[in-house]
C-alpha cells in the first residue's frame, strides 16, 4: 500500500511527534510506503496526480479533510467522524438517545468578540443538572478545558472567563477521578485501561492520573462499539464513566494518543490500525 499520513504543521512537540513516528514505523514495518504531509504543505493543493491508496488523517483540519475526500481519497478517519468527535456538542447530538451519557445541556452559541454577556442560562442548567456540574469547552484534549463548578456563581465565573463554545454536564460522582479508556479499531476493542486520579475529578494521565490494565465487561464493550459505530469511526478512544445503572459514554476521541495505553497494556494500537486499513483496502 502507498499512503499518506496527514498531520498538523503547527503541532511540534515530542508528545505528537512520537505518535507520528510510531505510525510511520508500523506501516513501513509491514512493507507499506507512508509519506508524511502537514496541513501546511497541503493547504494550496488543487489536484493530486498520483493518488495514494489511503490517507491516515491524524489531524483535525476539517476543511482540508473534506477537500481531500472531494478529490476522491479514502480517509481514515473520515472528515465527518473527526468533526463530530472534535466538537463535544456534536458528539452529544449524534449519540443522544442512542447510548447512555451524562445528562447534558448545550450552551447557547456566542461570538468570540462578544462573549457571554447574559448568563441566565447557567442557573437553568444548574437546576436541571444539579451541583456540582461539569463545564466543558467543546474543543479540548487531555482533560484540559474541563471544569467542575460547585455553585452557580462559580459556574457563571467560568462561563464569563471563556469565549469558547461550551457544554454543561451532570457530574457523575461515583466516577469522580476514574474512567475507562477503550481503544477501538474497526469494531474491535484492542486495548483497555482504567485511569484514576485521587486528587482531581478528572482521570486523565496528563493531569497526573495513573492507569492499570483492565478487561472491560460486556456492557462496557457494547457501549463503546455502539458509540464508535454511530460516529462512523475507523478507530478512536472511547472514554467511559461508571454510572449507577451501568456505563456511560463520557467522550470520544478520533485521534486518541496511544503511548500510555501501550505502556499499560503492551498493545501497539498503531499496528492494529495498519492491519485494519489493510483489511479495508483488500476487501
XYZ file of N, CA and C in Angstrom:
849
model
N 0.839 -1.199 0.000
C 0.000 0.000 0.000
C 0.873 1.247 0.000
N 0.339 2.279 -0.611
C 1.016 3.570 -0.657
C 0.082 4.594 -0.023
N 0.471 5.139 1.126
C -0.432 6.019 1.845
C 0.187 7.331 2.260
N -0.690 8.214 2.694
C -0.278 9.485 3.283
C -0.628 9.485 4.768
N 0.239 10.080 5.561
C -0.056 10.406 6.952
C -0.128 11.919 7.034
N -1.318 12.447 7.273
C -1.502 13.894 7.327
C -1.525 14.336 8.783
N -0.653 15.284 9.105
C -0.510 15.776 10.472
C -0.636 17.294 10.489
N -0.712 17.863 11.677
C -0.812 19.309 11.799
C 0.581 19.936 11.848
N 0.819 20.889 10.955
C 2.135 21.517 10.870
C 2.451 22.485 11.979
N 1.447 22.812 12.771
C 1.662 23.769 13.863
C 1.872 23.070 15.211
N 1.641 21.760 15.259
C 1.872 20.984 16.478
C 3.261 20.365 16.395
N 4.175 20.920 17.120
C 5.554 20.423 17.075
C 6.037 20.167 18.503
N 5.656 18.997 19.012
C 6.073 18.625 20.361
C 6.416 17.142 20.370
N 7.192 16.746 21.344
C 7.578 15.334 21.432
C 6.359 14.431 21.566
N 5.345 14.897 22.283
C 4.138 14.093 22.519
C 3.474 13.700 21.204
N 3.399 14.657 20.283
C 2.771 14.382 18.997
C 3.740 13.720 18.025
N 4.963 14.210 17.984
C 5.936 13.654 17.037
C 6.190 12.173 17.289
N 6.133 11.772 18.545
C 6.343 10.368 18.882
C 5.235 9.484 18.301
N 3.993 9.963 18.366
C 2.868 9.214 17.803
C 3.027 9.082 16.289
N 3.402 10.180 15.637
C 3.584 10.130 14.185
C 4.647 9.095 13.816
N 5.713 9.040 14.594
C 6.802 8.105 14.308
C 6.344 6.663 14.509
N 5.568 6.419 15.540
C 5.044 5.067 15.773
C 4.195 4.617 14.587
N 3.375 5.517 14.077
C 2.534 5.186 12.934
C 3.381 4.898 11.697
N 4.363 5.736 11.460
C 5.238 5.535 10.299
C 5.950 4.193 10.386
N 6.486 3.885 11.548
C 7.218 2.623 11.729
C 6.282 1.433 11.544
N 5.045 1.547 12.038
C 4.093 0.444 11.928
C 3.762 0.141 10.465
N 3.571 1.175 9.656
C 3.271 0.954 8.242
C 4.489 0.432 7.483
N 5.628 1.043 7.707
C 6.825 0.610 6.998
C 7.251 -0.785 7.423
N 6.948 -1.136 8.678
C 7.277 -2.472 9.162
C 6.503 -3.563 8.459
N 5.357 -3.204 7.851
C 4.557 -4.161 7.078
C 4.826 -4.033 5.572
N 5.867 -3.270 5.227
C 6.256 -3.147 3.820
C 5.486 -2.107 3.033
N 4.785 -1.208 3.720
C 3.996 -0.186 3.030
C 4.771 1.123 2.953
N 4.445 1.915 1.948
C 5.033 3.251 1.806
C 4.095 4.256 2.466
N 4.624 5.071 3.347
C 3.818 6.081 4.024
C 4.552 7.417 3.942
N 3.947 8.378 3.271
C 4.533 9.710 3.123
C 3.831 10.671 4.068
N 4.611 11.428 4.810
C 4.061 12.334 5.812
C 3.933 13.735 5.226
N 2.732 14.300 5.335
C 2.470 15.661 4.881
C 1.795 16.438 6.005
N 2.163 17.713 6.128
C 1.471 18.578 7.081
C 0.309 19.273 6.376
N -0.623 19.759 7.173
C -1.728 20.512 6.581
C -1.245 21.814 5.962
N -0.074 22.290 6.380
C 0.512 23.483 5.756
C 0.944 23.155 4.331
N 1.603 22.008 4.162
C 2.067 21.607 2.832
C 0.918 21.338 1.871
N -0.223 20.900 2.410
C -1.365 20.554 1.561
C -2.370 21.685 1.421
N -2.077 22.835 2.028
C -3.065 23.918 2.076
C -3.440 24.429 0.690
N -2.485 24.462 -0.231
C -2.777 25.022 -1.559
C -2.902 23.942 -2.629
N -3.177 22.713 -2.222
C -3.305 21.610 -3.177
C -4.600 21.763 -3.980
N -4.478 21.658 -5.301
C -5.637 21.785 -6.183
C -6.005 20.464 -6.840
N -4.995 19.638 -7.078
C -5.240 18.327 -7.658
C -4.137 17.372 -7.232
N -4.428 16.090 -7.314
C -3.458 15.067 -6.934
C -3.227 14.170 -8.139
N -1.997 14.174 -8.634
C -1.689 13.382 -9.824
C -1.536 11.900 -9.478
N -0.771 11.628 -8.452
C -0.568 10.240 -8.030
C -1.303 10.024 -6.708
N -2.524 9.547 -6.821
C -3.351 9.394 -5.622
C -2.840 8.247 -4.759
N -2.760 8.467 -3.452
C -2.379 7.370 -2.548
C -3.540 6.394 -2.403
N -3.230 5.213 -1.915
C -4.280 4.218 -1.670
C -5.177 4.620 -0.503
N -4.626 5.383 0.415
C -5.384 5.812 1.591
C -4.714 7.025 2.202
N -5.463 7.719 3.048
C -4.919 8.820 3.840
C -5.228 8.545 5.301
N -4.197 8.442 6.124
C -4.382 8.369 7.570
C -4.385 9.810 8.068
N -5.570 10.328 8.344
C -5.718 11.749 8.637
C -5.618 11.963 10.143
N -4.405 12.205 10.617
C -4.152 12.369 12.052
C -4.127 13.854 12.409
N -5.202 14.525 12.050
C -5.313 15.954 12.297
C -6.786 16.289 12.469
N -7.074 17.543 12.811
C -8.460 17.985 12.976
C -8.775 19.159 12.057
N -8.003 19.278 10.983
C -8.226 20.299 9.971
C -9.378 19.828 9.080
N -10.598 20.069 9.528
C -11.781 19.526 8.859
C -11.916 20.014 7.414
N -11.719 21.316 7.138
C -11.824 21.748 5.733
C -10.852 21.000 4.816
N -9.628 20.775 5.274
C -8.672 20.028 4.453
C -9.142 18.597 4.261
N -9.623 17.967 5.320
C -10.103 16.594 5.207
C -11.241 16.500 4.194
N -12.162 17.449 4.228
C -13.275 17.429 3.286
C -12.799 17.665 1.857
N -11.799 18.514 1.683
C -11.264 18.756 0.341
C -10.619 17.493 -0.216
N -9.860 16.779 0.621
C -9.211 15.546 0.162
C -10.244 14.485 -0.201
N -11.303 14.401 0.585
C -12.369 13.452 0.257
C -13.047 13.828 -1.059
N -13.227 15.118 -1.286
C -13.848 15.577 -2.529
C -12.979 15.233 -3.731
N -11.672 15.094 -3.507
C -10.745 14.698 -4.574
C -10.728 13.191 -4.793
N -11.544 12.475 -4.012
C -11.665 11.037 -4.211
C -10.780 10.182 -3.335
N -10.183 10.757 -2.290
C -9.296 9.996 -1.417
C -10.083 9.359 -0.275
N -9.648 8.178 0.125
C -10.252 7.469 1.264
C -9.510 7.852 2.521
N -10.211 8.501 3.448
C -9.601 8.953 4.685
C -9.961 8.037 5.839
N -9.000 7.778 6.688
C -9.168 7.077 7.967
C -8.687 8.052 9.045
N -9.533 8.620 9.890
C -10.976 8.619 9.901
C -11.528 9.601 8.863
N -12.837 9.511 8.623
C -13.467 10.432 7.686
C -13.554 11.829 8.290
N -13.738 12.814 7.415
C -13.868 14.198 7.876
C -15.043 14.345 8.837
N -16.166 13.706 8.504
C -17.360 13.833 9.344
C -17.141 13.205 10.715
N -16.485 12.054 10.749
C -16.236 11.389 12.029
C -15.343 12.251 12.916
N -14.299 12.814 12.332
C -13.391 13.665 13.106
C -14.120 14.903 13.602
N -14.925 15.510 12.731
C -15.665 16.720 13.111
C -16.616 16.455 14.270
N -17.333 15.345 14.217
C -18.296 15.038 15.275
C -17.636 14.675 16.589
N -16.419 14.139 16.540
C -15.697 13.817 17.777
C -14.977 15.035 18.344
N -14.512 15.917 17.462
C -13.732 17.067 17.910
C -14.583 18.070 18.665
N -15.861 18.156 18.324
C -16.779 19.094 18.959
C -17.673 18.311 19.918
N -17.510 18.535 21.214
C -18.233 17.747 22.217
C -19.742 17.938 22.130
N -20.190 19.102 21.653
C -21.624 19.302 21.474
C -22.143 18.418 20.344
N -21.387 18.331 19.249
C -21.799 17.480 18.131
C -21.749 16.008 18.533
N -20.753 15.623 19.326
C -20.684 14.247 19.817
C -21.959 13.898 20.572
N -22.370 14.800 21.456
C -23.581 14.558 22.251
C -24.811 14.450 21.356
N -24.918 15.345 20.375
C -26.079 15.332 19.487
C -26.157 14.025 18.711
N -25.018 13.542 18.225
C -25.002 12.306 17.445
C -25.382 11.092 18.304
N -24.949 11.098 19.563
C -25.145 9.925 20.417
C -26.409 9.990 21.266
N -27.013 11.175 21.362
C -28.172 11.360 22.235
C -29.297 10.390 21.876
N -29.789 9.691 22.889
C -30.867 8.756 22.701
C -30.446 7.399 22.175
N -29.162 7.277 21.833
C -28.646 6.027 21.264
C -27.808 5.246 22.269
N -27.052 5.969 23.095
C -26.251 5.357 24.153
C -26.428 6.184 25.414
N -26.133 5.593 26.566
C -26.240 6.315 27.830
C -25.078 7.292 27.977
N -25.410 8.534 28.360
C -24.424 9.582 28.610
C -24.880 10.396 29.814
N -23.970 11.151 30.417
C -24.432 12.084 31.449
C -25.410 13.075 30.822
N -26.411 13.483 31.603
C -27.345 14.486 31.090
C -26.564 15.746 30.728
N -26.911 16.336 29.605
C -26.088 17.397 29.025
C -26.947 18.566 28.574
N -26.413 19.777 28.742
C -27.026 20.997 28.225
C -26.009 21.673 27.313
N -26.423 21.950 26.085
C -25.553 22.653 25.142
C -25.741 24.150 25.347
N -24.643 24.841 25.630
C -24.697 26.272 25.926
C -24.987 27.047 24.636
N -25.841 28.082 24.709
C -26.123 28.885 23.510
C -24.840 29.449 22.904
N -24.809 29.476 21.577
C -23.617 29.971 20.893
C -23.478 31.488 21.050
N -22.238 31.925 21.285
C -21.941 33.352 21.267
C -20.776 33.577 20.309
N -20.425 34.833 20.132
C -19.291 35.176 19.278
C -18.086 35.502 20.151
N -16.898 35.108 19.667
C -15.700 35.282 20.497
C -15.424 36.746 20.824
N -15.817 37.655 19.941
C -15.568 39.075 20.211
C -16.637 39.692 21.108
N -17.627 38.869 21.492
C -18.705 39.368 22.352
C -18.686 38.684 23.714
N -18.565 37.364 23.720
C -18.575 36.629 24.981
C -19.989 36.418 25.500
N -20.079 35.944 26.746
C -21.372 35.614 27.354
C -21.829 36.760 28.256
N -22.470 37.766 27.646
C -22.956 38.908 28.428
C -24.181 38.575 29.255
N -24.967 37.607 28.796
C -26.164 37.165 29.502
C -25.920 35.731 29.963
N -25.968 35.519 31.280
C -25.689 34.186 31.824
C -26.893 33.583 32.539
N -28.097 34.027 32.171
C -29.306 33.475 32.799
C -29.414 31.970 32.584
N -28.856 31.481 31.473
C -28.955 30.056 31.145
C -28.172 29.180 32.113
N -27.216 29.773 32.846
C -26.377 28.985 33.750
C -27.214 28.422 34.900
N -28.019 29.276 35.525
C -28.852 28.801 36.652
C -29.862 27.752 36.177
N -30.441 27.959 34.990
C -31.393 26.989 34.458
C -30.727 25.623 34.280
N -29.481 25.645 33.781
C -28.747 24.391 33.595
C -28.448 23.740 34.939
N -28.042 24.554 35.929
C -27.734 24.017 37.261
C -28.977 23.407 37.901
N -30.139 24.043 37.702
C -31.394 23.490 38.231
C -31.693 22.135 37.605
N -31.362 21.981 36.343
C -31.644 20.738 35.630
C -30.628 19.649 35.946
N -29.346 20.018 35.986
C -28.278 19.028 36.125
C -27.857 18.795 37.567
N -28.122 19.758 38.436
C -27.657 19.670 39.814
C -26.247 20.203 39.961
N -25.824 20.366 41.200
C -24.486 20.857 41.506
C -23.769 19.849 42.391
N -22.442 19.718 42.241
C -21.636 20.405 41.227
C -21.974 19.915 39.824
N -21.568 20.699 38.831
C -21.759 20.265 37.451
C -20.477 20.499 36.662
N -20.344 19.739 35.591
C -19.171 19.816 34.733
C -19.392 20.859 33.653
N -18.392 21.674 33.400
C -18.397 22.612 32.279
C -17.236 22.234 31.364
N -17.535 22.023 30.096
C -16.502 21.640 29.127
C -16.506 22.602 27.947
N -15.321 23.047 27.567
C -15.211 23.701 26.278
C -15.385 22.628 25.210
N -16.091 22.966 24.151
C -16.392 21.960 23.129
C -15.145 21.437 22.439
N -14.098 22.270 22.398
C -12.852 21.847 21.776
C -11.778 21.785 22.860
N -11.257 20.602 23.107
C -10.237 20.445 24.138
C -9.788 19.003 24.221
N -8.550 18.793 24.663
C -7.988 17.446 24.750
C -7.241 17.275 26.061
N -7.009 16.005 26.420
C -6.198 15.640 27.585
C -6.792 16.131 28.896
N -8.126 16.312 28.929
C -8.774 16.760 30.162
C -8.649 18.243 30.414
N -7.985 18.948 29.511
C -7.875 20.391 29.654
C -9.189 21.029 29.206
N -9.424 22.249 29.635
C -10.648 22.971 29.319
C -11.890 22.254 29.857
N -11.707 21.517 30.956
C -12.817 20.860 31.644
C -12.820 21.358 33.093
N -13.978 21.829 33.568
C -14.056 22.473 34.877
C -15.178 21.849 35.707
N -15.021 21.922 37.020
C -16.048 21.468 37.947
C -16.552 22.675 38.718
N -17.817 23.012 38.515
C -18.410 24.165 39.193
C -19.217 23.686 40.392
N -18.850 24.156 41.574
C -19.523 23.741 42.803
C -20.764 24.575 43.095
N -20.878 25.730 42.458
C -22.009 26.625 42.710
C -22.372 27.345 41.417
N -23.542 27.991 41.429
C -23.952 28.767 40.256
C -22.987 29.919 40.031
N -22.586 30.608 41.111
C -21.655 31.735 40.979
C -20.338 31.285 40.352
N -19.847 30.121 40.788
C -18.602 29.605 40.224
C -18.789 29.250 38.743
N -19.937 28.694 38.410
C -20.225 28.361 37.014
C -20.287 29.625 36.158
N -20.947 30.646 36.667
C -21.029 31.913 35.925
C -19.642 32.496 35.695
N -18.786 32.432 36.706
C -17.425 32.962 36.561
C -16.663 32.213 35.474
N -16.785 30.876 35.462
C -16.104 30.079 34.440
C -16.605 30.455 33.048
N -17.923 30.590 32.926
C -18.526 30.941 31.636
C -18.067 32.316 31.182
N -18.048 33.271 32.094
C -17.669 34.643 31.735
C -16.203 34.758 31.349
N -15.379 33.846 31.858
C -13.945 33.926 31.572
C -13.552 33.231 30.272
N -14.490 32.533 29.640
C -14.188 31.892 28.359
C -15.103 32.444 27.283
N -14.615 32.467 26.066
C -15.421 32.873 24.922
C -15.590 31.702 23.958
N -15.330 30.506 24.480
C -15.382 29.307 23.652
C -16.763 28.653 23.714
N -17.118 27.851 22.699
C -18.348 27.056 22.783
C -18.263 26.104 23.975
N -19.392 25.891 24.671
C -19.389 25.121 25.912
C -20.548 24.136 25.949
N -20.376 23.095 26.761
C -21.499 22.268 27.191
C -21.427 22.139 28.711
N -22.588 21.939 29.332
C -22.686 21.603 30.751
C -23.089 20.134 30.832
N -22.530 19.428 31.818
C -22.896 18.028 32.008
C -23.115 17.710 33.479
N -24.008 16.779 33.688
C -24.227 16.204 35.021
C -22.917 15.616 35.535
N -22.613 15.875 36.800
C -21.407 15.304 37.413
C -21.727 13.909 37.936
N -21.008 12.914 37.435
C -21.210 11.528 37.861
C -20.274 11.278 39.046
N -20.787 11.482 40.243
C -19.937 11.489 41.443
C -19.260 10.146 41.680
N -19.932 9.034 41.362
C -19.346 7.721 41.609
C -18.177 7.415 40.680
N -18.010 8.256 39.649
C -16.890 8.071 38.734
C -15.856 9.185 38.888
N -15.929 9.912 40.003
C -15.002 11.025 40.240
C -13.554 10.541 40.154
N -12.765 11.178 39.290
C -11.354 10.832 39.135
C -11.114 9.439 38.604
N -12.095 8.851 37.894
C -11.974 7.464 37.465
C -12.755 7.264 36.175
N -12.125 6.654 35.174
C -12.847 6.290 33.964
C -12.154 5.127 33.267
N -12.773 4.657 32.189
C -12.217 3.586 31.364
C -11.886 4.174 30.003
N -10.706 3.899 29.500
C -10.364 4.232 28.122
C -10.309 2.927 27.327
N -11.145 2.839 26.301
C -11.125 1.698 25.394
C -10.700 2.188 24.022
N -9.621 1.648 23.508
C -9.201 1.966 22.151
C -9.863 1.002 21.179
N -10.675 1.560 20.304
C -11.374 0.777 19.303
C -10.666 0.901 17.958
N -10.531 -0.216 17.258
C -10.057 -0.211 15.872
C -11.032 -1.093 15.101
N -11.693 -0.498 14.086
C -12.806 -1.214 13.479
C -13.876 -1.393 14.540
N -14.367 -2.576 14.706
C -15.345 -2.854 15.757
C -14.735 -3.712 16.863
N -13.417 -3.606 16.994
C -12.714 -4.393 17.995
C -12.171 -3.498 19.101
N -12.389 -3.919 20.352
C -11.760 -3.250 21.497
C -10.359 -3.848 21.644
N -9.343 -3.126 21.139
C -7.998 -3.709 21.052
C -7.172 -3.494 22.318
N -7.506 -2.486 23.108
C -6.755 -2.231 24.345
C -7.626 -1.405 25.282
N -7.528 -1.699 26.572
C -8.364 -1.001 27.548
C -7.585 -0.777 28.840
N -7.895 0.321 29.494
C -7.268 0.590 30.785
C -8.206 1.432 31.632
N -8.005 1.361 32.927
C -8.673 2.273 33.854
C -7.696 3.380 34.204
N -8.189 4.603 34.137
C -7.411 5.767 34.550
C -8.016 6.297 35.856
N -7.150 6.712 36.773
C -7.674 7.200 38.051
C -6.762 8.279 38.614
N -7.374 9.176 39.346
C -6.647 10.283 39.956
C -7.312 10.593 41.292
N -6.582 10.413 42.369
C -7.145 10.608 43.706
C -7.208 12.072 44.122
N -6.564 12.961 43.348
C -6.522 14.374 43.738
C -7.187 15.296 42.721
N -7.877 14.728 41.743
C -8.522 15.543 40.712
C -9.788 14.830 40.261
N -10.821 15.609 39.889
C -12.057 14.984 39.422
C -11.894 14.401 38.025
N -10.811 14.795 37.323
C -10.522 14.245 36.000
C -9.528 13.105 36.132
N -9.701 12.098 35.303
C -8.849 10.907 35.402
C -7.662 10.941 34.459
N -7.591 11.939 33.576
C -6.583 11.948 32.524
C -5.164 11.820 33.051
N -4.359 11.021 32.351
C -2.955 10.822 32.738
C -2.189 12.137 32.683
N -2.498 12.972 31.691
C -1.809 14.255 31.534
C -1.985 15.142 32.757
N -3.087 14.977 33.468
C -3.352 15.782 34.661
C -2.840 15.126 35.940
N -1.975 14.129 35.781
C -1.383 13.491 36.954
C -2.033 12.186 37.350
N -2.918 11.663 36.495
C -3.583 10.408 36.795
C -2.674 9.204 36.620
N -3.134 8.079 37.096
C -2.431 6.808 36.950
C -3.304 5.855 36.140
N -2.773 4.663 35.859
C -3.522 3.741 34.993
C -3.176 2.309 35.351
N -4.090 1.406 35.003
C -3.774 -0.012 35.064
C -4.591 -0.762 34.028
N -4.034 -1.874 33.571
C -4.673 -2.693 32.549
C -6.046 -3.154 33.042
N -7.005 -3.204 32.122
C -8.378 -3.522 32.515
C -9.067 -4.310 31.417
N -9.802 -5.333 31.816
C -10.598 -6.119 30.879
C -12.048 -5.657 30.987
N -12.545 -4.896 30.012
C -13.907 -4.367 30.111
C -14.946 -5.476 30.060
N -16.061 -5.245 30.732
C -17.137 -6.241 30.707
C -17.966 -6.095 29.432
N -18.938 -6.954 29.272
C -19.731 -6.976 28.040
C -20.473 -5.664 27.808
N -21.022 -5.081 28.872
C -21.764 -3.833 28.729
C -20.854 -2.688 28.297
N -19.650 -2.667 28.844
C -18.699 -1.603 28.500
C -18.232 -1.734 27.051
N -17.968 -2.959 26.620
C -17.570 -3.175 25.220
C -18.727 -2.830 24.287
N -19.929 -3.222 24.674
C -21.103 -2.983 23.836
C -21.330 -1.493 23.617
N -21.225 -0.691 24.674
C -21.485 0.742 24.530
C -20.363 1.422 23.751
N -19.122 0.947 23.918
C -18.002 1.508 23.156
C -18.176 1.209 21.670
N -18.553 -0.024 21.340
C -18.773 -0.396 19.941
C -19.896 0.418 19.320
N -20.971 0.595 20.080
C -22.118 1.318 19.547
C -21.770 2.773 19.287
N -21.033 3.405 20.202
C -20.628 4.800 20.014
C -19.730 4.940 18.793
N -18.766 4.031 18.650
C -17.859 4.080 17.503
C -18.629 3.871 16.205
N -19.610 3.000 16.230
C -20.400 2.711 15.034
C -21.267 3.905 14.645
N -21.931 4.519 15.613
C -22.785 5.670 15.329
C -21.965 6.820 14.752
N -20.770 7.011 15.289
C -19.907 8.100 14.829
C -19.101 7.734 13.589
N -19.270 6.496 13.103
C -18.602 6.023 11.898
C -17.080 6.123 12.017
N -16.566 5.735 13.178
C -15.134 5.793 13.423
C -14.439 4.532 12.913
N -13.319 4.724 12.215
C -12.458 3.593 11.879
C -11.657 3.180 13.105
N -11.254 4.167 13.887
C -10.519 3.921 15.129
C -10.722 5.122 16.040
N -10.521 4.911 17.335
C -10.668 6.021 18.271
C -10.596 5.554 19.704
N -10.558 6.517 20.603
C -10.542 6.230 22.032
C -11.883 6.587 22.642
N -12.514 5.625 23.292
C -13.817 5.841 23.915
C -13.614 5.927 25.420
N -14.032 7.039 26.009
C -13.916 7.236 27.454
C -15.261 6.955 28.112
N -15.251 6.071 29.106
C -16.478 5.573 29.727
C -16.460 5.850 31.226
N -17.577 6.355 31.733
C -17.733 6.611 33.161
C -18.497 5.467 33.828
N -18.303 5.348 35.138
C -19.005 4.345 35.937
C -20.299 4.945 36.472
N -21.422 4.521 35.929
C -22.706 5.023 36.391
C -23.381 4.049 37.335
N -24.367 4.533 38.082
C -25.123 3.664 38.997
C -25.824 2.535 38.259
N -26.284 2.839 37.050
C -27.034 1.854 36.267
C -26.238 1.328 35.080
N -24.923 1.375 35.185
C -24.097 0.855 34.099
C -23.218 1.939 33.487
N -22.470 1.571 32.456
C -21.506 2.505 31.866
C -22.165 3.646 31.118
N -21.463 4.792 31.115
C -21.907 5.997 30.412
C -20.779 6.469 29.499
N -21.115 6.907 28.302
C -20.116 7.495 27.419
C -19.779 8.890 27.922
N -18.506 9.145 28.137
C -18.057 10.475 28.560
C -17.627 11.296 27.343
N -16.643 10.789 26.609
C -16.146 11.470 25.420
C -15.663 10.439 24.419
N -15.521 10.876 23.167
C -14.993 10.023 22.107
C -13.904 10.803 21.380
N -12.746 10.168 21.228
C -11.589 10.825 20.628
C -11.229 10.139 19.313
N -11.283 10.885 18.216
C -10.989 10.290 16.910
C -9.496 10.065 16.708
N -8.679 10.899 17.314
C -7.227 10.804 17.166
C -6.596 10.544 18.537
N -7.016 9.466 19.157
C -6.577 9.192 20.521
C -5.102 8.806 20.567
N -4.358 9.458 21.433
C -2.961 9.081 21.640
C -2.913 7.688 22.277
N -1.870 6.947 21.947
C -1.851 5.549 22.402
C -0.541 5.139 23.074
N 0.304 6.105 23.409
C 1.540 5.736 24.111
C 1.224 5.201 25.505
N 0.358 5.912 26.246
C 0.046 5.484 27.612
C -0.590 4.102 27.636
N -1.509 3.856 26.710
C -2.182 2.564 26.724
C -1.235 1.450 26.289
N -0.227 1.792 25.484
C 0.801 0.800 25.143
C 1.619 0.448 26.383
N 2.025 1.476 27.125
C 2.816 1.241 28.333
C 2.010 0.462 29.368
N 0.695 0.636 29.339
C -0.179 -0.019 30.316
C -0.497 -1.453 29.913
N -0.738 -1.684 28.617
C -1.245 -2.981 28.162
C -0.269 -3.763 27.283
N 0.724 -3.072 26.703
C 1.632 -3.730 25.772
C 1.075 -3.843 24.362
N -0.122 -3.288 24.124
C -0.737 -3.332 22.793
C -0.333 -2.079 22.018
N 0.244 -2.295 20.838
C 0.614 -1.181 19.969
C -0.560 -0.900 19.039
N -1.322 0.132 19.339
C -2.519 0.450 18.569
C -2.169 0.817 17.133
N -0.978 1.378 16.913
C -0.554 1.719 15.552
C -0.554 0.485 14.663
N -0.078 -0.629 15.187
C -0.054 -1.869 14.409
C -1.468 -2.368 14.132
N -2.372 -2.179 15.077
C -3.778 -2.567 14.870
C -4.404 -1.723 13.758
N -4.058 -0.440 13.712
C -4.593 0.442 12.679
C -4.096 0.009 11.300
N -2.828 -0.366 11.204
C -2.277 -0.844 9.930
C -3.037 -2.079 9.458
N -3.244 -3.029 10.332
C -3.944 -4.280 9.969
C -5.376 -3.978 9.543
N -6.018 -3.027 10.206
C -7.396 -2.675 9.856
C -7.451 -2.052 8.456
N -6.546 -1.113 8.156
C -6.542 -0.473 6.841
C -6.230 -1.490 5.755
N -5.329 -2.423 6.036
C -5.041 -3.491 5.077
C -6.315 -4.265 4.731
N -7.084 -4.622 5.742
C -8.323 -5.378 5.524
C -9.337 -4.571 4.754
N -9.458 -3.293 5.076
C -10.427 -2.441 4.384
C -10.101 -2.314 2.904
N -8.838 -2.127 2.579
C -8.459 -1.927 1.199
C -8.419 -3.239 0.415
N -8.291 -4.354 1.137
C -8.270 -5.648 0.464
C -9.669 -6.098 0.090
N -10.639 -5.505 0.787
C -11.886 -6.039 0.652
C -13.063 -5.777 0.121
